[in-house]
């Protein structure tokens, strides 16, 4: 495992971090994966209040003698804070779930603009952070960000942050905070954690046209390796989160991390990424990362699954995609959307969700959707 030094506090952080958004239902298997990850040298584990069951599961596992071996990160759901007392209510719940009395890296979850931060300031968050740091309950304070570049810079300048987390990958080089935001944060001396390195799996399951570009290289890597290498090539990146839910994925990512090095990519390799992006722009219909912040839908629509199927239709063929859509979204399909817009308020990608769900419906629920659906349901009942 390779490590990079946190410029703020000197912590040596593994370049590969364990993202804990989507644990398997089998907790014993999750425990094996986490322990194996620690044995491999991964020392940064990232969870959040709203990840279903994640904090409690991680807490139970780390309490078996592993807590002091890792840097633990979790997030304050600011959207659930209505009054000052809610800061403690939420935080103390997190400490209880995680079976710890301190958090190494605590983030304000999903800041999107300065106005959100100013609302928290008006509720007393500055004094609250100061108190928690003085008590040693929060070691480092930061934020995760989903928004535009200008608002990112405003937030960076609004407080003496100790780290930040960005959605960043070779496809999103100029989306959200982007490269300029990354460089600005680095100039301020902030360590930068990276989320969505594979864009919700979109950069792993590449269309043939994009995959063929990488295959031109003399250096042979999987799509995931290409994605990680692009990030680790940049010295401003402290660590990269990956939601690893199998031993095979863990081993592959750890092997890539063992070769992580800033400035390792050649000009020819960097050119490949630009050409892959061009190919991807032709194939992705909706820029959904599958983060599920738009969920739950009041009507029961599984929005990320619908968009995943819609994007798949552009790369894998309509018939195959429609069958997968029926199997995956039964009872939770796009046409159930009534256009209320609640989901849109929470989307980090600023996707016009109701509009794109209509497009998904037109694409995947047109003829022969109904007879195919009836046939599949009949088959499944047998």
XYZ file of C-alpha atoms in Angstrom:
382
model
C 0.000 0.000 0.000
C 1.192 3.495 -0.831
C 0.589 6.419 1.519
C 0.462 10.181 1.169
C 1.032 12.708 3.935
C -1.841 14.940 5.003
C -0.348 18.443 4.620
C -2.468 19.765 7.489
C -1.687 17.306 10.278
C 0.968 14.909 9.015
C -1.287 11.820 8.992
C -0.098 9.147 6.577
C -3.218 8.126 4.648
C -3.467 5.131 2.333
C -4.000 6.234 -1.258
C -6.906 3.777 -1.440
C -9.752 4.380 1.011
C -12.705 2.134 1.820
C -16.053 3.699 0.947
C -18.789 2.235 3.142
C -21.964 3.383 1.380
C -23.023 -0.029 0.101
C -22.177 -2.873 2.470
C -23.380 -6.373 1.666
C -26.275 -7.747 3.698
C -24.011 -10.545 4.927
C -22.230 -8.809 7.809
C -19.771 -11.662 8.280
C -18.583 -11.249 4.712
C -18.403 -7.463 5.178
C -16.304 -8.037 8.299
C -13.916 -10.292 6.387
C -13.504 -7.642 3.698
C -12.865 -4.807 6.154
C -10.355 -6.812 8.177
C -8.612 -7.881 4.971
C -8.520 -4.264 3.812
C -6.863 -3.220 7.078
C -4.359 -6.058 6.745
C -3.576 -4.811 3.225
C -2.798 -1.379 4.627
C -6.004 0.566 3.954
C -6.405 2.929 6.882
C -9.166 5.369 5.867
C -12.808 4.278 6.163
C -15.620 6.590 5.083
C -19.276 6.272 6.080
C -22.224 8.623 6.735
C -25.269 9.030 8.937
C -27.666 8.306 6.083
C -25.968 5.208 4.650
C -28.419 2.482 5.744
C -26.864 0.408 8.532
C -23.335 1.426 7.564
C -22.220 3.255 10.707
C -23.524 0.552 13.042
C -21.986 -2.258 10.985
C -18.636 -0.510 10.731
C -18.697 0.286 14.439
C -19.284 -3.337 15.419
C -16.428 -4.520 13.224
C -13.882 -1.887 14.229
C -14.681 -2.391 17.928
C -13.093 -5.856 17.693
C -9.613 -4.396 18.092
C -9.324 -2.380 14.855
C -10.504 1.126 15.782
C -7.058 2.538 16.532
C -5.641 1.100 13.317
C -7.762 3.301 11.060
C -8.821 6.870 10.408
C -12.595 6.960 10.676
C -14.645 9.414 8.621
C -18.366 10.056 8.801
C -20.699 12.889 7.880
C -23.190 15.275 9.470
C -26.518 15.297 7.547
C -27.032 19.072 7.621
C -30.414 18.702 5.928
C -31.700 17.072 9.147
C -30.482 19.954 11.322
C -33.383 22.266 12.145
C -32.132 23.721 15.449
C -28.860 23.932 17.398
C -29.692 20.909 19.555
C -29.787 18.716 16.451
C -25.997 18.936 16.060
C -25.449 17.000 19.277
C -28.425 14.720 18.728
C -27.079 13.505 15.397
C -23.405 13.435 16.407
C -23.945 11.485 19.617
C -26.035 8.971 17.688
C -23.114 8.528 15.306
C -20.634 7.990 18.140
C -22.945 5.362 19.603
C -23.386 3.599 16.273
C -19.659 3.651 15.575
C -18.769 2.538 19.117
C -16.179 5.268 19.465
C -15.697 8.483 21.399
C -14.112 10.467 18.566
C -14.183 10.883 14.784
C -10.897 11.380 12.931
C -12.373 13.104 9.891
C -15.833 14.635 10.247
C -17.553 16.082 7.186
C -20.530 18.340 6.638
C -22.348 16.114 4.188
C -23.153 17.257 0.691
C -22.651 21.005 0.753
C -23.788 22.495 -2.538
C -23.528 26.248 -2.005
C -22.491 28.933 0.469
C -26.087 29.551 1.532
C -26.310 26.059 3.068
C -23.164 26.682 5.109
C -24.411 30.108 6.213
C -27.635 28.529 7.493
C -25.583 26.162 9.655
C -23.519 29.101 10.902
C -26.719 30.892 11.913
C -27.690 27.807 13.937
C -24.407 27.883 15.866
C -22.245 25.314 14.110
C -19.023 27.303 14.587
C -19.242 27.171 18.390
C -20.346 23.539 18.175
C -17.315 22.547 16.072
C -14.998 24.451 18.422
C -16.438 22.613 21.425
C -16.118 19.192 19.814
C -12.541 19.835 18.745
C -11.577 21.071 22.199
C -13.037 17.895 23.692
C -11.167 15.779 21.145
C -14.399 14.339 19.752
C -13.658 15.713 16.266
C -10.041 15.616 15.126
C -10.473 17.188 11.675
C -13.426 19.052 10.193
C -14.220 19.158 6.485
C -17.033 18.833 3.978
C -18.122 16.785 1.005
C -19.126 18.825 -2.004
C -21.613 18.575 -4.841
C -22.025 21.860 -6.646
C -20.419 24.301 -9.045
C -16.898 25.674 -9.027
C -17.755 29.204 -7.900
C -19.708 28.089 -4.849
C -16.937 25.649 -3.960
C -14.413 28.465 -3.809
C -16.785 30.532 -1.658
C -17.167 27.664 0.806
C -13.417 27.071 0.922
C -12.903 30.739 1.798
C -15.740 30.861 4.342
C -14.070 28.783 7.053
C -10.710 27.369 8.120
C -11.408 23.849 6.842
C -8.994 20.995 7.450
C -9.917 18.836 4.445
C -12.547 18.391 1.751
C -14.034 15.662 -0.409
C -14.844 16.048 -4.099
C -16.518 14.011 -6.781
C -13.690 13.799 -9.272
C -12.647 11.450 -12.057
C -11.324 11.764 -15.587
C -14.821 12.192 -16.989
C -15.733 14.872 -14.409
C -12.446 16.743 -14.741
C -14.352 19.959 -15.464
C -17.685 19.150 -13.786
C -18.713 20.330 -10.310
C -15.650 21.726 -8.447
C -13.477 20.125 -11.111
C -9.770 20.538 -11.715
C -9.792 24.237 -10.861
C -11.497 23.530 -7.554
C -9.002 20.783 -6.803
C -6.081 23.127 -7.434
C -7.659 25.938 -5.424
C -8.178 23.688 -2.403
C -4.619 22.392 -2.711
C -3.254 25.949 -2.843
C -5.053 26.564 0.464
C -3.194 23.583 1.895
C -6.233 21.332 2.114
C -5.933 17.553 1.773
C -8.437 16.297 -0.785
C -10.350 13.046 -0.576
C -11.900 11.788 -3.812
C -15.317 10.155 -4.153
C -16.978 8.667 -7.242
C -13.664 7.723 -8.916
C -15.544 5.287 -11.169
C -18.631 7.481 -11.547
C -20.992 4.961 -9.995
C -19.540 2.152 -12.143
C -19.928 4.030 -15.436
C -16.150 4.129 -15.923
C -15.879 0.383 -15.372
C -18.580 -0.752 -17.771
C -17.278 1.233 -20.714
C -18.888 1.059 -24.152
C -16.837 -0.727 -26.785
C -15.749 2.485 -28.493
C -14.290 3.853 -25.255
C -12.737 0.562 -24.202
C -10.990 0.172 -27.545
C -9.153 3.460 -26.961
C -7.535 2.179 -23.752
C -6.697 -1.091 -25.501
C -4.409 0.843 -27.861
C -1.962 1.413 -25.015
C 1.073 -0.813 -24.574
C 0.331 -0.705 -20.834
C -2.589 -3.036 -20.170
C -4.964 -2.106 -17.362
C -8.594 -2.684 -16.504
C -10.963 0.314 -16.851
C -10.948 0.648 -13.048
C -7.145 0.750 -12.992
C -7.096 3.448 -15.660
C -9.489 5.505 -13.542
C -7.452 5.160 -10.359
C -4.159 5.810 -12.137
C -5.503 9.111 -13.508
C -6.381 10.249 -9.971
C -3.199 9.062 -8.288
C -1.216 10.766 -11.034
C -2.223 14.076 -9.410
C -0.224 14.993 -6.281
C -3.128 17.070 -4.938
C -5.144 13.884 -4.345
C -4.625 12.481 -0.846
C -6.817 9.378 -1.122
C -9.437 7.819 -3.370
C -12.581 6.189 -2.005
C -13.777 2.903 -3.462
C -16.890 0.984 -2.438
C -15.373 -2.491 -2.544
C -17.965 -5.217 -1.944
C -16.004 -8.327 -2.861
C -12.631 -9.823 -2.004
C -11.757 -9.831 -5.698
C -12.442 -6.103 -6.072
C -10.499 -5.358 -2.904
C -7.484 -7.351 -4.121
C -7.537 -5.722 -7.568
C -7.794 -2.178 -6.195
C -5.115 -2.811 -3.576
C -2.797 -4.134 -6.285
C -3.354 -0.929 -8.267
C -2.741 1.162 -5.149
C 0.611 -0.537 -4.601
C 1.788 1.140 -7.828
C 0.231 4.559 -7.167
C 2.574 7.373 -8.039
C 2.133 11.046 -8.878
C 3.226 12.072 -12.366
C 3.458 8.502 -13.637
C 1.256 8.944 -16.725
C 2.904 9.708 -20.046
C 1.590 12.381 -22.462
C 0.394 9.579 -24.746
C -1.561 7.975 -21.912
C -3.104 11.289 -20.899
C -4.253 11.711 -24.477
C -6.105 8.399 -24.257
C -8.303 9.756 -21.469
C -9.422 12.658 -23.637
C -10.424 10.313 -26.421
C -12.250 8.007 -23.999
C -14.209 11.004 -22.716
C -15.238 11.861 -26.245
C -16.527 8.332 -26.723
C -18.387 8.405 -23.405
C -20.088 11.683 -24.233
C -21.703 9.917 -27.145
C -23.054 7.073 -25.018
C -24.212 8.425 -21.628
C -27.759 9.749 -21.713
C -28.055 10.801 -18.064
C -25.060 11.770 -15.861
C -26.347 9.794 -12.864
C -23.689 8.363 -10.515
C -26.091 6.167 -8.542
C -25.468 8.030 -5.264
C -29.184 7.642 -4.303
C -29.441 11.080 -2.682
C -32.675 11.481 -4.672
C -34.224 8.553 -2.822
C -36.684 7.522 -1.526
C -39.231 8.542 -4.122
C -42.768 9.077 -2.701
C -44.160 7.112 -5.641
C -41.700 4.249 -5.256
C -39.635 4.947 -8.379
C -36.110 3.527 -8.095
C -34.521 6.508 -9.801
C -30.875 5.327 -9.941
C -31.898 1.945 -11.331
C -34.098 3.569 -13.967
C -31.290 5.836 -15.137
C -28.777 3.004 -15.075
C -31.052 1.010 -17.371
C -31.627 4.060 -19.578
C -27.891 4.623 -19.991
C -27.375 0.923 -20.596
C -29.849 1.103 -23.457
C -27.466 3.416 -25.283
C -24.580 0.963 -25.055
C -25.980 -2.556 -24.728
C -28.940 -2.699 -27.061
C -32.587 -1.875 -26.439
C -33.997 -5.408 -26.099
C -31.390 -6.553 -23.565
C -31.690 -3.296 -21.625
C -35.486 -3.435 -21.597
C -35.435 -6.951 -20.191
C -32.991 -5.893 -17.471
C -35.166 -2.862 -16.795
C -38.225 -5.053 -16.260
C -36.349 -7.441 -13.990
C -34.707 -4.703 -11.939
C -37.478 -2.149 -11.579
C -40.642 -4.223 -11.236
C -43.055 -1.993 -9.350
C -40.481 0.788 -9.221
C -40.401 1.846 -12.879
C -40.011 5.342 -14.317
C -43.630 5.837 -15.420
C -44.714 5.971 -11.767
C -43.133 9.439 -11.540
C -45.749 12.191 -11.057
C -43.275 15.048 -11.487
C -43.348 16.307 -7.887
C -39.696 17.390 -8.108
C -38.677 16.424 -4.570
C -35.839 14.303 -5.938
C -34.415 17.138 -8.002
C -33.683 19.225 -4.889
C -31.262 16.577 -3.611
C -29.469 15.634 -6.827
C -25.711 16.418 -6.690
C -25.567 16.299 -10.497
C -28.417 18.820 -10.961
C -30.213 16.344 -13.212
C -33.704 17.301 -14.379
C -34.964 14.036 -12.910
C -38.697 14.160 -13.787
C -37.814 15.118 -17.363
C -35.260 12.320 -17.681
C -37.680 9.833 -16.130
C -40.142 10.754 -18.887
C -37.386 10.083 -21.412
C -36.654 6.774 -19.696
C -40.338 5.852 -19.870
C -40.490 6.704 -23.563
C -37.370 4.689 -24.258
C -37.934 1.592 -22.121
C -41.667 1.392 -21.538
C -42.820 1.708 -25.107
C -44.005 -1.382 -27.028
C -43.307 -4.242 -26.315
C -42.756 -3.290 -22.659
C -46.210 -4.348 -21.415
C -46.358 -7.801 -23.018
C -42.715 -8.448 -22.077
C -43.405 -7.348 -18.518
C -46.466 -9.594 -18.269
C -44.465 -12.516 -19.641
C -41.614 -11.947 -17.185
C -44.023 -11.660 -14.245
C -45.781 -14.836 -15.326
C -42.451 -16.630 -15.625
C -41.295 -15.406 -12.215
C -44.466 -16.708 -10.582
C -43.920 -20.245 -11.907
